[in-house]
Amino acid sequence: MNHLIIYTHPRKRSFNHAILDAVTESLRQEGDEVIVRDLYGIGFQPVLGPSELLGGVGEDVVLEQSYVSWAEHVVFIYPLWWTGMPAMLKGYIDRVFSYGFAYKYDDGVQIGLLAGKKATLIHTQNKSSEQYEASGMGNALRLTIDEGILAYCGFKVNHHFVFDSILSSNVEDRKTWLAQLSEWVRK
């Protein structure tokens, strides 16, 4: 299987980077092809330009769209900041998942053009999942990201993993999570 990993974290020594390493290694052990797009590492420009609103896309976007087209499974790894994805990732989606590539309208009916692809989301957050669920934010995240972006574009959301209470976690917690993740991602 062809896997594209969209990784979004500015620090190389973060738990998110450990997640990236674990997922990449696990998928490659299965003999699958893996391409990693480290948005900070490649210096991705997240700002949507005026011409892109009219359908014109630059070479950088065409390249990223070729990776998305190639992939059967797209994995997003990112921290949750201000109850949402980092601006870098949101800008990637704004620019790369453009009209005519990721979705279109046919007689007023929305059509997801990335149908047949799977998506897995892995995000870290500092609050506990219980706090997010109690406030309704957990459901809001699933609606806006899983449904409002990915399903809208045709993806089948395979899994959405949440690693919570990151600041209060310890080394043993993180080792356990990474071991579990390596098993879960392959399913």
Coordinates of C-alpha atoms in Angstrom, one line a residue:
M1 CA 0.0 0.0 0.0
N2 CA 1.1 3.6 -0.6
H3 CA 1.1 5.8 2.5
L4 CA 1.6 9.5 2.5
I5 CA 2.3 11.0 6.0
I6 CA 1.6 14.7 6.4
Y7 CA 3.6 15.7 9.5
T8 CA 3.2 19.1 11.1
H9 CA 5.4 20.0 14.1
P10 CA 8.2 22.5 14.2
R11 CA 10.4 20.6 16.7
K12 CA 12.5 17.6 15.8
R13 CA 12.6 16.4 19.4
S14 CA 8.9 16.4 20.1
F15 CA 6.6 13.5 20.9
N16 CA 4.9 14.2 17.6
H17 CA 8.3 13.3 15.9
A18 CA 8.4 10.1 17.9
I19 CA 5.0 9.3 16.6
L20 CA 6.2 10.0 13.0
D21 CA 9.2 7.7 13.5
A22 CA 7.0 4.9 15.0
V23 CA 4.3 5.1 12.2
T24 CA 6.9 5.3 9.4
E25 CA 8.8 2.3 10.8
S26 CA 5.7 0.2 11.3
L27 CA 4.4 0.8 7.8
R28 CA 7.7 0.1 6.2
Q29 CA 8.1 -3.1 8.2
E30 CA 5.0 -4.3 6.4
G31 CA 6.8 -3.7 3.1
D32 CA 4.6 -0.7 2.2
E33 CA 5.8 2.4 0.4
V34 CA 5.9 5.5 2.6
I35 CA 6.4 9.2 1.7
V36 CA 6.7 11.7 4.5
R37 CA 6.0 15.4 3.9
D38 CA 7.3 17.3 6.9
L39 CA 5.6 20.6 6.3
Y40 CA 8.0 22.6 8.5
G41 CA 11.0 20.7 7.1
I42 CA 10.2 21.4 3.5
G43 CA 9.3 25.0 4.2
F44 CA 5.8 24.6 2.9
Q45 CA 4.1 28.0 2.2
P46 CA 0.7 27.8 3.9
V47 CA -0.8 31.1 2.7
L48 CA -3.4 30.8 0.1
G49 CA -2.8 33.3 -2.7
P50 CA -5.4 35.4 -4.5
S51 CA -4.9 33.5 -7.8
E52 CA -5.5 30.2 -6.1
L53 CA -9.0 31.2 -5.3
L54 CA -9.6 31.4 -9.0
G55 CA -8.2 27.9 -9.7
G56 CA -4.6 28.7 -10.4
V57 CA -2.1 26.6 -8.4
G58 CA 1.7 26.8 -8.2
E59 CA 4.2 24.1 -8.8
D60 CA 4.5 23.5 -5.0
V61 CA 0.8 22.6 -4.8
V62 CA 1.0 20.5 -8.0
L63 CA 3.8 18.5 -6.3
E64 CA 1.8 18.0 -3.1
Q65 CA -1.3 17.0 -5.1
S66 CA 0.8 14.4 -6.9
Y67 CA 1.7 12.8 -3.5
V68 CA -1.9 12.8 -2.4
S69 CA -3.0 11.2 -5.8
W70 CA -0.3 8.5 -5.4
A71 CA -1.3 7.6 -1.8
E72 CA -4.0 5.1 -0.9
H73 CA -3.7 6.1 2.7
V74 CA -2.9 9.5 4.1
V75 CA -1.8 9.8 7.7
F76 CA -1.9 13.3 9.4
I77 CA 0.3 13.7 12.5
Y78 CA 0.0 17.1 14.3
P79 CA -0.5 18.7 17.7
L80 CA -3.8 20.3 18.6
W81 CA -3.3 24.0 19.2
W82 CA -6.2 26.3 20.2
T83 CA -8.6 23.4 19.6
G84 CA -7.6 23.0 16.0
M85 CA -4.8 21.9 13.7
P86 CA -1.7 24.1 13.3
A87 CA -2.0 27.0 10.8
M88 CA 0.7 25.2 8.7
L89 CA -1.6 22.1 8.3
K90 CA -4.7 24.2 7.7
G91 CA -2.9 26.2 5.0
Y92 CA -1.8 22.9 3.4
I93 CA -5.4 21.8 3.3
D94 CA -6.5 25.2 2.0
R95 CA -4.0 25.1 -0.8
V96 CA -3.6 21.4 -1.7
F97 CA -7.2 20.1 -1.3
S98 CA -8.4 22.6 -3.8
Y99 CA -11.6 22.8 -5.8
G100 CA -11.3 20.5 -8.9
F101 CA -8.7 18.4 -7.2
A102 CA -10.2 17.3 -3.9
Y103 CA -13.9 18.2 -4.4
K104 CA -16.3 19.7 -6.9
Y105 CA -19.9 20.5 -7.3
D106 CA -22.1 18.9 -10.0
D107 CA -25.5 20.6 -10.4
G108 CA -25.1 21.9 -6.8
V109 CA -24.2 18.5 -5.4
Q110 CA -20.8 18.2 -3.7
I111 CA -18.6 15.4 -4.9
G112 CA -15.5 14.2 -3.0
L113 CA -12.8 13.6 -5.7
L114 CA -10.5 11.7 -3.3
A115 CA -13.0 8.8 -2.8
G116 CA -11.3 5.4 -2.3
K117 CA -8.6 6.8 -0.2
K118 CA -8.2 6.2 3.6
A119 CA -7.1 8.7 6.2
T120 CA -5.8 8.3 9.7
L121 CA -5.4 11.2 12.0
I122 CA -3.0 11.2 15.0
H123 CA -3.0 14.3 17.2
T124 CA -1.6 15.2 20.5
Q125 CA -3.2 17.6 23.0
N126 CA -2.5 18.9 26.5
K127 CA -6.1 18.6 27.9
S128 CA -7.5 15.2 28.7
S129 CA -9.9 13.6 26.3
E130 CA -12.5 13.6 29.1
Q131 CA -12.3 17.4 29.2
Y132 CA -12.7 17.7 25.5
E133 CA -15.7 15.3 25.4
A134 CA -17.4 17.0 28.4
S135 CA -17.2 20.4 26.7
G136 CA -18.3 19.1 23.3
M137 CA -15.0 20.0 21.7
G138 CA -14.2 16.3 20.9
N139 CA -17.3 16.1 18.8
A140 CA -16.6 19.5 17.2
L141 CA -13.1 18.3 16.2
R142 CA -14.5 15.1 14.6
L143 CA -17.2 17.1 12.8
T144 CA -14.8 19.8 11.4
I145 CA -11.8 17.7 10.6
D146 CA -12.9 14.2 10.0
E147 CA -16.2 15.0 8.4
G148 CA -16.0 18.7 7.3
I149 CA -12.6 18.3 5.6
L150 CA -11.7 14.6 5.0
A151 CA -15.1 12.9 4.4
Y152 CA -16.1 16.0 2.4
C153 CA -13.2 15.3 0.0
G154 CA -14.1 11.6 -0.2
F155 CA -11.7 10.1 2.3
K156 CA -12.8 7.2 4.5
V157 CA -11.5 8.2 7.9
N158 CA -10.0 4.9 9.2
H159 CA -8.9 6.1 12.7
H160 CA -8.5 9.3 14.6
F161 CA -6.0 8.7 17.4
V162 CA -5.8 11.2 20.3
F163 CA -2.8 11.3 22.7
D164 CA -3.9 13.5 25.5
S165 CA -2.5 15.1 28.6
I166 CA 0.9 15.2 26.9
L167 CA 2.5 17.6 29.3
S168 CA 1.7 15.4 32.3
S169 CA 2.6 12.1 30.6
N170 CA 5.8 10.3 31.5
V171 CA 8.3 8.3 29.5
E172 CA 6.5 5.0 30.2
D173 CA 3.1 6.4 29.1
R174 CA 4.7 7.5 25.8
K175 CA 6.5 4.2 25.2
T176 CA 3.2 2.4 25.7
W177 CA 1.4 4.7 23.4
L178 CA 4.0 4.3 20.6
A179 CA 3.9 0.5 20.9
Q180 CA 0.1 0.5 20.7
L181 CA 0.2 3.0 17.8
S182 CA 2.5 0.7 15.8
E183 CA 0.0 -2.1 16.1
W184 CA -3.1 0.1 15.4
V185 CA -1.8 1.9 12.3
R186 CA -1.3 -1.4 10.5
K187 CA -5.0 -2.4 11.0

